[in-house]
Amino acid sequence: MKYSSKTLEQAVEAMSALPSIGKKSALRLVLHLAENTTDKRRRLASAIMALETDLKTCEMCHNYSDSNVCDICRDKSRSARTVCVVESVKDVMAIEATQQYGGVYHVLGGVISPLDGISPDDLNIASLIVRLKEIDVNELIMAISPTIEGETTIYYLSKLIENLDVKITTIARGVSFGGELEYADELTLGRSIHGRVEYSHNVD
Amino acid sequence: MKYSSKTLEQAVEAMSALPSIGKKSALRLVLHLAENTTDKRRRLASAIMALETDLKTCEMCHNYSDSNVCDICRDKSRSARTVCVVESVKDVMAIEATQQYGGVYHVLGGVISPLDGISPDDLNIASLIVRLKEIDVNELIMAISPTIEGETTIYYLSKLIENLDVKITTIARGVSFGGELEYADELTLGRSIHGRVEYSHNVD
């Protein structure tokens, strides 16, 4: 594509550097920004720069925050003795959206993946250990995706803290609500049978 | 969705204000920008602001440009006596990409659409008339989408300049290359038969 302006071309280049935004979509977005009111452009540009200047990472759980310690970690009504270990900030949001969890989080920032060159040192593991030693944590919930890398990470963490008095749990795996048995993969279905629970009328 | 940070939320809001970017995609883009190198963020933010400070509109044809007159209008090897009237900057790019056109352009900035409140006064029509009177234009090619609004615009323009000595043409309508007859709509197919051309072995 030949652009009639260098300014336009640079904006398209910068926009298409974002994930899953191709050249054509980038051009559409840039033309939209070029045509629109000054306001929309400025708000976007300054919001992007604010990610650099204002966005902090919580010292405790490594979740994104506006202050040094995030709202969840500061919330006295939540139990600091239950820590849910997740891969990313997105997982915190997903779990918070369920409104089913009253503990705190610890964001690893990824999973151990030798193929992608991600070793335990690249993750927020040291700070988790410090946290477990400082605070009397009861339970560590591993809410990590059930992939090979995820399972490896759970195994690594469990070995690392096996001599600390912390109960380790993983989120339940099974057939999704509304999912049909015949379409569930064998591993999920197998585990779902293996991890069967007693039936109760009072389901919450 | 509850965000752990106002900064994050504002960035997602600003990003999802772009066309066809929903809240979930916006979050993915913002997290990507938050996690990535400073460079990528700054380049995007400054490219967006440059749309305001550096991007100009060509005085002659209203195409985007880095200078007051665009490269196409300044190009002495192109014929200024053939003017191709298009709806938007994207159409200029599409036609330029074919490398089949050696004239200049005139970007209307839309088509007449009473339903959307776009009247002839909102388009770059006055400047087109001035151009036609100043320069001895031979041919005006209407490369406007064959919609009701597009046809209305072509009709309006043709009436407006009927007493100037300018040949008006429209781009050929017909079945696309690789298109199958049975899937072509009736109007296109009808016009395609009506506007049939003599067969020649020397197709370029």
Short mmCIF file of C-alpha atoms in Angstrom, two decimals:
data_model
loop_
_atom_site.label_atom_id
_atom_site.label_comp_id
_atom_site.label_asym_id
_atom_site.label_seq_id
_atom_site.Cartn_x
_atom_site.Cartn_y
_atom_site.Cartn_z
CA MET A 1 0.00 0.00 0.00
CA LYS A 2 1.34 3.43 -0.94
CA TYR A 3 0.43 6.20 1.50
CA SER A 4 -0.01 9.78 0.44
CA SER A 5 1.61 10.94 3.68
CA LYS A 6 4.51 9.82 5.89
CA THR A 7 2.52 10.82 8.97
CA LEU A 8 -0.29 8.53 7.91
CA GLU A 9 2.13 5.71 7.14
CA GLN A 10 3.85 5.96 10.52
CA ALA A 11 0.52 5.91 12.35
CA VAL A 12 -0.53 2.82 10.38
CA GLU A 13 2.82 1.15 11.16
CA ALA A 14 2.49 1.87 14.89
CA MET A 15 -1.12 0.73 14.97
CA SER A 16 -0.48 -2.49 13.06
CA ALA A 17 2.27 -3.38 15.54
CA LEU A 18 -0.56 -4.22 17.96
CA PRO A 19 -1.63 -7.87 18.15
CA SER A 20 -4.23 -9.03 15.61
CA ILE A 21 -4.38 -5.61 13.92
CA GLY A 22 -3.39 -5.99 10.28
CA LYS A 23 -2.42 -3.22 7.88
CA LYS A 24 -5.98 -2.81 6.57
CA SER A 25 -7.57 -2.59 10.02
CA ALA A 26 -4.79 -0.24 11.13
CA LEU A 27 -5.49 2.05 8.18
CA ARG A 28 -9.19 2.07 9.01
CA LEU A 29 -8.48 2.97 12.64
CA VAL A 30 -5.97 5.67 11.69
CA LEU A 31 -8.30 7.26 9.13
CA HIS A 32 -11.01 7.23 11.77
CA LEU A 33 -8.68 9.04 14.18
CA ALA A 34 -7.54 11.45 11.48
CA GLU A 35 -11.11 12.35 10.54
CA ASN A 36 -12.50 12.58 14.02
CA THR A 37 -12.54 15.25 16.64
CA THR A 38 -9.35 16.30 18.35
CA ASP A 39 -10.79 15.01 21.59
CA LYS A 40 -10.84 11.33 20.67
CA ARG A 41 -7.26 11.44 19.40
CA ARG A 42 -5.91 13.25 22.46
CA ARG A 43 -7.76 10.99 24.85
CA LEU A 44 -6.31 7.89 23.21
CA ALA A 45 -2.77 9.25 22.98
CA SER A 46 -2.75 10.42 26.58
CA ALA A 47 -4.35 7.19 27.84
CA ILE A 48 -1.57 5.26 26.13
CA MET A 49 1.12 7.48 27.67
CA ALA A 50 -0.58 7.17 31.07
CA LEU A 51 0.10 3.43 30.88
CA GLU A 52 3.72 4.43 31.22
CA THR A 53 3.47 7.18 33.76
CA ASP A 54 0.51 6.23 35.97
CA LEU A 55 0.04 2.47 35.76
CA LYS A 56 1.68 0.70 38.68
CA THR A 57 2.11 -2.93 39.60
CA CYS A 58 0.93 -3.92 43.07
CA GLU A 59 3.92 -4.69 45.32
CA MET A 60 2.05 -7.56 46.90
CA CYS A 61 0.24 -9.41 44.11
CA HIS A 62 1.70 -7.87 40.90
CA ASN A 63 -1.76 -6.97 39.63
CA TYR A 64 -2.05 -3.64 37.80
CA SER A 65 -2.95 -0.83 40.15
CA ASP A 66 -3.02 2.95 40.48
CA SER A 67 -1.16 2.80 43.79
CA ASN A 68 1.72 0.76 45.19
CA VAL A 69 -0.68 -1.73 46.75
CA CYS A 70 -3.82 -2.63 44.78
CA ASP A 71 -7.43 -2.28 45.95
CA ILE A 72 -7.83 -6.04 46.35
CA CYS A 73 -4.76 -6.42 48.59
CA ARG A 74 -5.83 -3.41 50.68
CA ASP A 75 -9.41 -4.63 51.09
CA LYS A 76 -9.69 -5.65 54.76
CA SER A 77 -12.87 -7.62 54.07
CA ARG A 78 -10.94 -10.07 51.92
CA SER A 79 -8.96 -12.92 53.43
CA ALA A 80 -5.23 -12.44 52.98
CA ARG A 81 -4.77 -16.03 54.11
CA THR A 82 -6.20 -17.44 50.90
CA VAL A 83 -4.03 -16.67 47.88
CA CYS A 84 -5.11 -17.48 44.34
CA VAL A 85 -2.15 -17.91 41.99
CA VAL A 86 -2.89 -16.86 38.40
CA GLU A 87 -0.97 -16.44 35.20
CA SER A 88 -2.01 -12.94 34.25
CA VAL A 89 -3.95 -9.82 35.13
CA LYS A 90 -6.71 -10.98 32.76
CA ASP A 91 -7.27 -14.04 34.97
CA VAL A 92 -7.75 -11.81 38.03
CA MET A 93 -10.43 -9.90 36.14
CA ALA A 94 -12.11 -13.13 35.01
CA ILE A 95 -12.23 -14.51 38.57
CA GLU A 96 -13.35 -11.17 40.03
CA ALA A 97 -16.17 -11.10 37.49
CA THR A 98 -17.57 -14.34 38.99
CA GLN A 99 -17.95 -12.61 42.41
CA GLN A 100 -17.25 -16.02 43.97
CA TYR A 101 -13.86 -15.35 45.50
CA GLY A 102 -13.04 -13.48 48.68
CA GLY A 103 -9.30 -14.04 48.99
CA VAL A 104 -6.34 -12.27 47.41
CA TYR A 105 -4.28 -12.99 44.29
CA HIS A 106 -0.75 -13.50 43.14
CA VAL A 107 -0.04 -12.81 39.47
CA LEU A 108 2.86 -14.94 38.20
CA GLY A 109 3.20 -13.05 34.94
CA GLY A 110 3.24 -16.24 32.85
CA VAL A 111 3.93 -19.95 33.21
CA ILE A 112 7.16 -21.92 33.06
CA SER A 113 7.80 -22.68 29.40
CA PRO A 114 11.32 -23.79 28.44
CA LEU A 115 10.37 -23.73 24.75
CA ASP A 116 9.52 -20.01 24.98
CA GLY A 117 12.57 -19.41 27.17
CA ILE A 118 10.48 -18.66 30.27
CA SER A 119 12.17 -20.05 33.37
CA PRO A 120 10.96 -19.79 37.00
CA ASP A 121 13.28 -16.78 37.44
CA ASP A 122 11.25 -14.83 34.88
CA LEU A 123 8.08 -15.21 36.95
CA ASN A 124 6.94 -13.56 40.20
CA ILE A 125 7.79 -16.67 42.24
CA ALA A 126 10.37 -15.30 44.69
CA SER A 127 7.89 -12.69 45.90
CA LEU A 128 5.26 -15.41 46.36
CA ILE A 129 7.60 -17.38 48.62
CA VAL A 130 8.39 -14.24 50.65
CA ARG A 131 4.66 -13.63 50.97
CA LEU A 132 3.96 -17.18 52.10
CA LYS A 133 6.65 -16.89 54.75
CA GLU A 134 5.63 -13.45 56.01
CA ILE A 135 1.87 -13.94 56.11
CA ASP A 136 0.30 -17.03 57.61
CA VAL A 137 -1.28 -18.26 54.38
CA ASN A 138 -3.76 -21.11 54.75
CA GLU A 139 -4.48 -22.06 51.21
CA LEU A 140 -2.86 -21.51 47.85
CA ILE A 141 -5.33 -21.94 44.98
CA MET A 142 -3.63 -22.73 41.67
CA ALA A 143 -5.95 -21.13 39.10
CA ILE A 144 -3.63 -21.86 36.20
CA SER A 145 -4.65 -23.09 32.74
CA PRO A 146 -4.52 -26.90 32.47
CA THR A 147 -1.87 -26.93 29.75
CA ILE A 148 1.44 -28.79 29.92
CA GLU A 149 3.21 -25.54 30.89
CA GLY A 150 0.51 -24.77 33.45
CA GLU A 151 0.73 -28.19 35.04
CA THR A 152 4.54 -27.91 35.09
CA THR A 153 4.29 -24.59 36.88
CA ILE A 154 1.84 -25.99 39.45
CA TYR A 155 4.17 -28.95 40.05
CA TYR A 156 7.21 -26.67 40.37
CA LEU A 157 5.45 -24.40 42.87
CA SER A 158 4.11 -27.35 44.89
CA LYS A 159 7.62 -28.82 45.23
CA LEU A 160 9.03 -25.43 46.18
CA ILE A 161 6.63 -24.91 49.08
CA GLU A 162 6.07 -28.48 50.20
CA ASN A 163 7.82 -27.86 53.52
CA LEU A 164 5.74 -24.76 54.28
CA ASP A 165 2.44 -25.49 56.02
CA VAL A 166 0.19 -24.37 53.15
CA LYS A 167 -2.68 -26.32 51.64
CA ILE A 168 -2.45 -26.36 47.85
CA THR A 169 -5.62 -26.67 45.78
CA THR A 170 -6.37 -26.36 42.08
CA ILE A 171 -9.58 -25.05 40.59
CA ALA A 172 -11.99 -27.85 39.66
CA ARG A 173 -11.67 -29.22 36.16
CA GLY A 174 -14.68 -30.74 34.51
CA VAL A 175 -17.37 -30.42 31.92
CA SER A 176 -18.52 -26.80 31.57
CA PHE A 177 -22.02 -25.75 32.50
CA GLY A 178 -24.17 -26.11 29.41
CA GLY A 179 -21.50 -28.32 27.83
CA GLU A 180 -22.56 -31.61 26.32
CA LEU A 181 -20.76 -34.76 27.41
CA GLU A 182 -20.26 -36.08 23.91
CA TYR A 183 -18.30 -32.97 22.94
CA ALA A 184 -16.06 -32.87 26.02
CA ASP A 185 -12.53 -34.05 25.32
CA GLU A 186 -11.45 -37.35 26.84
CA LEU A 187 -9.03 -35.89 29.34
CA THR A 188 -11.59 -33.46 30.73
CA LEU A 189 -14.30 -36.09 30.86
CA GLY A 190 -11.94 -38.61 32.46
CA ARG A 191 -10.91 -36.18 35.15
CA SER A 192 -14.49 -35.14 35.60
CA ILE A 193 -15.46 -38.72 36.44
CA HIS A 194 -12.40 -39.24 38.59
CA GLY A 195 -13.09 -36.04 40.53
CA ARG A 196 -16.82 -36.65 40.92
CA VAL A 197 -18.57 -34.93 43.84
CA GLU A 198 -21.46 -36.03 46.00
CA TYR A 199 -24.80 -34.78 44.74
CA SER A 200 -26.58 -32.21 46.85
CA HIS A 201 -29.88 -30.42 46.40
CA ASN A 202 -28.45 -27.22 47.79
CA VAL A 203 -26.23 -26.19 44.94
CA ASP A 204 -25.00 -22.61 45.29
CA MET B 1 -15.75 -5.83 33.78
CA LYS B 2 -14.08 -4.39 36.87
CA TYR B 3 -10.63 -2.96 36.33
CA SER B 4 -8.00 -2.95 39.01
CA SER B 5 -6.80 0.45 37.87
CA LYS B 6 -8.40 3.69 36.63
CA THR B 7 -5.49 4.18 34.23
CA LEU B 8 -6.19 0.78 32.69
CA GLU B 9 -9.89 1.49 32.50
CA GLN B 10 -9.40 4.84 30.77
CA ALA B 11 -7.05 3.29 28.22
CA VAL B 12 -9.61 0.54 27.52
CA GLU B 13 -12.36 3.16 27.17
CA ALA B 14 -10.32 5.24 24.73
CA MET B 15 -9.28 2.19 22.72
CA SER B 16 -12.78 0.74 22.51
CA ALA B 17 -14.03 4.08 21.14
CA LEU B 18 -12.34 3.07 17.87
CA PRO B 19 -14.54 1.40 15.25
CA SER B 20 -14.97 -2.38 15.51
CA ILE B 21 -12.86 -2.57 18.68
CA GLY B 22 -14.96 -4.02 21.49
CA LYS B 23 -14.18 -3.94 25.22
CA LYS B 24 -12.46 -7.33 25.14
CA SER B 25 -10.23 -6.52 22.18
CA ALA B 26 -9.47 -3.12 23.69
CA LEU B 27 -8.37 -4.78 26.93
CA ARG B 28 -6.12 -7.16 25.03
CA LEU B 29 -4.52 -4.26 23.13
CA VAL B 30 -4.09 -2.16 26.26
CA LEU B 31 -2.54 -5.02 28.24
CA HIS B 32 -0.20 -5.61 25.32
CA LEU B 33 0.83 -1.96 25.39
CA ALA B 34 1.15 -1.99 29.18
CA GLU B 35 3.39 -5.06 29.12
CA ASN B 36 5.53 -4.06 26.20
CA THR B 37 8.56 -1.88 25.78
CA THR B 38 8.29 1.85 26.26
CA ASP B 39 9.20 2.26 22.60
CA LYS B 40 6.06 0.74 21.16
CA ARG B 41 3.82 2.80 23.44
CA ARG B 42 5.58 6.07 22.71
CA ARG B 43 5.66 5.43 18.98
CA LEU B 44 1.90 4.80 18.92
CA ALA B 45 1.04 7.77 21.14
CA SER B 46 3.21 10.17 19.16
CA ALA B 47 1.99 8.80 15.81
CA ILE B 48 -1.57 9.49 16.95
CA MET B 49 -0.71 13.03 18.04
CA ALA B 50 1.15 13.59 14.75
CA LEU B 51 -2.18 13.05 12.98
CA GLU B 52 -3.18 16.32 14.59
CA THR B 53 0.02 18.30 14.20
CA ASP B 54 1.59 17.01 10.98
CA LEU B 55 -1.15 15.57 8.80
CA LYS B 56 -2.31 18.06 6.18
CA THR B 57 -5.04 17.96 3.57
CA CYS B 58 -3.97 18.77 0.02
CA GLU B 59 -5.33 22.17 -1.06
CA MET B 60 -6.00 20.88 -4.53
CA CYS B 61 -7.51 17.42 -4.15
CA HIS B 62 -8.21 17.11 -0.36
CA ASN B 63 -6.16 13.92 -0.12
CA TYR B 64 -4.06 13.53 3.05
CA SER B 65 -0.57 14.89 2.59
CA ASP B 66 2.52 16.02 4.50
CA SER B 67 2.61 19.32 2.60
CA ASN B 68 0.02 21.82 1.39
CA VAL B 69 -0.12 20.18 -2.02
CA CYS B 70 0.12 16.40 -2.19
CA ASP B 71 2.68 14.35 -4.12
CA ILE B 72 0.11 13.27 -6.70
CA CYS B 73 -1.00 16.83 -7.50
CA ARG B 74 2.62 17.98 -7.70
CA ASP B 75 3.68 15.12 -9.98
CA LYS B 76 4.34 16.73 -13.39
CA SER B 77 4.23 13.34 -15.11
CA ARG B 78 0.54 12.96 -14.25
CA SER B 79 -2.16 14.60 -16.29
CA ALA B 80 -3.90 17.38 -14.38
CA ARG B 81 -6.53 17.42 -17.13
CA THR B 82 -8.02 14.11 -16.01
CA VAL B 83 -9.61 14.30 -12.57
CA CYS B 84 -10.92 11.25 -10.78
CA VAL B 85 -13.64 12.09 -8.26
CA VAL B 86 -13.68 9.75 -5.24
CA GLU B 87 -15.49 9.54 -1.95
CA SER B 88 -12.56 9.11 0.39
CA VAL B 89 -8.80 8.91 0.84
CA LYS B 90 -9.10 5.10 0.94
CA ASP B 91 -10.41 5.12 -2.63
CA VAL B 92 -7.37 7.10 -3.79
CA MET B 93 -5.16 4.42 -2.22
CA ALA B 94 -7.17 1.62 -3.82
CA ILE B 95 -6.94 3.18 -7.29
CA GLU B 96 -3.25 4.05 -6.87
CA ALA B 97 -2.60 0.41 -5.90
CA THR B 98 -3.87 -0.70 -9.35
CA GLN B 99 -1.15 1.41 -11.04
CA GLN B 100 -3.60 1.93 -13.91
CA TYR B 101 -4.32 5.62 -13.50
CA GLY B 102 -2.15 8.57 -14.53
CA GLY B 103 -4.42 11.51 -13.74
CA VAL B 104 -5.15 13.39 -10.53
CA TYR B 105 -7.88 13.04 -7.91
CA HIS B 106 -10.53 15.00 -6.11
CA VAL B 107 -11.65 13.65 -2.73
CA LEU B 108 -15.26 14.62 -1.99
CA GLY B 109 -15.12 13.50 1.64
CA GLY B 110 -18.35 11.52 1.38
CA VAL B 111 -21.47 11.32 -0.76
CA ILE B 112 -24.73 13.23 -0.63
CA SER B 113 -26.94 11.45 1.90
CA PRO B 114 -29.96 13.34 3.22
CA LEU B 115 -30.71 10.50 5.67
CA ASP B 116 -27.29 10.96 7.30
CA GLY B 117 -27.62 14.73 7.09
CA ILE B 118 -24.88 15.07 4.47
CA SER B 119 -25.75 17.78 1.97
CA PRO B 120 -23.65 18.97 -1.00
CA ASP B 121 -22.36 21.83 1.19
CA ASP B 122 -20.67 19.31 3.49
CA LEU B 123 -18.59 17.92 0.63
CA ASN B 124 -15.59 19.30 -1.27
CA ILE B 125 -17.72 20.29 -4.24
CA ALA B 126 -17.14 24.06 -4.39
CA SER B 127 -13.39 23.51 -4.68
CA LEU B 128 -13.99 20.99 -7.49
CA ILE B 129 -15.94 23.59 -9.47
CA VAL B 130 -13.19 26.18 -8.93
CA ARG B 131 -10.65 23.62 -10.12
CA LEU B 132 -12.66 22.81 -13.23
CA LYS B 133 -12.92 26.48 -14.10
CA GLU B 134 -9.25 27.28 -13.43
CA ILE B 135 -7.66 24.27 -15.09
CA ASP B 136 -8.73 23.09 -18.51
CA VAL B 137 -9.99 19.69 -17.37
CA ASN B 138 -10.80 17.22 -20.13
CA GLU B 139 -12.40 14.39 -18.27
CA LEU B 140 -13.99 13.90 -14.90
CA ILE B 141 -14.06 10.24 -13.87
CA MET B 142 -16.72 9.47 -11.28
CA ALA B 143 -15.19 6.63 -9.25
CA ILE B 144 -17.97 6.61 -6.70
CA SER B 145 -19.62 3.52 -5.17
CA PRO B 146 -22.74 2.47 -7.10
CA THR B 147 -25.11 2.99 -4.18
CA ILE B 148 -28.20 5.17 -4.19
CA GLU B 149 -26.25 7.94 -2.46
CA GLY B 150 -23.33 7.52 -4.85
CA GLU B 151 -25.58 7.70 -7.91
CA THR B 152 -27.31 10.76 -6.46
CA THR B 153 -23.96 12.45 -5.99
CA ILE B 154 -22.90 11.64 -9.56
CA TYR B 155 -26.19 13.03 -10.86
CA TYR B 156 -25.88 16.19 -8.75
CA LEU B 157 -22.33 16.82 -9.95
CA SER B 158 -23.21 16.15 -13.58
CA LYS B 159 -26.05 18.68 -13.45
CA LEU B 160 -23.81 21.21 -11.73
CA ILE B 161 -21.15 21.13 -14.45
CA GLU B 162 -23.23 20.38 -17.50
CA ASN B 163 -22.51 23.78 -19.02
CA LEU B 164 -18.75 23.42 -18.56
CA ASP B 165 -16.99 21.62 -21.40
CA VAL B 166 -15.95 18.53 -19.42
CA LYS B 167 -16.51 14.91 -20.39
CA ILE B 168 -18.00 12.94 -17.51
CA THR B 169 -17.32 9.21 -17.27
CA THR B 170 -18.00 6.61 -14.60
CA ILE B 171 -15.84 3.59 -13.87
CA ALA B 172 -17.10 0.44 -15.57
CA ARG B 173 -19.58 -1.64 -13.62
CA GLY B 174 -19.77 -5.35 -14.28
CA VAL B 175 -19.10 -8.82 -13.03
CA SER B 176 -15.80 -8.95 -11.11
CA PHE B 177 -12.86 -10.93 -12.39
CA GLY B 178 -13.17 -14.44 -11.01
CA GLY B 179 -16.80 -13.76 -10.16
CA GLU B 180 -19.39 -16.31 -11.22
CA LEU B 181 -22.37 -15.13 -13.22
CA GLU B 182 -24.91 -17.03 -11.16
CA TYR B 183 -23.85 -15.18 -8.01
CA ALA B 184 -23.82 -11.70 -9.55
CA ASP B 185 -26.80 -9.58 -8.53
CA GLU B 186 -29.39 -8.80 -11.19
CA LEU B 187 -28.58 -5.09 -11.45
CA THR B 188 -24.88 -5.70 -11.95
CA LEU B 189 -25.49 -8.48 -14.45
CA GLY B 190 -28.09 -6.40 -16.29
CA ARG B 191 -25.74 -3.44 -16.60
CA SER B 192 -22.95 -5.75 -17.53
CA ILE B 193 -24.93 -7.04 -20.52
CA HIS B 194 -26.15 -3.58 -21.43
CA GLY B 195 -22.64 -2.17 -21.30
CA ARG B 196 -21.01 -5.09 -23.15
CA VAL B 197 -17.73 -4.40 -24.97
CA GLU B 198 -16.35 -5.84 -28.17
CA TYR B 199 -14.15 -8.85 -27.61
CA SER B 200 -10.47 -8.43 -28.35
CA HIS B 201 -7.57 -10.85 -28.10
CA ASN B 202 -5.31 -8.08 -26.85
CA VAL B 203 -6.61 -7.68 -23.35
CA ASP B 204 -4.33 -5.57 -21.19
#
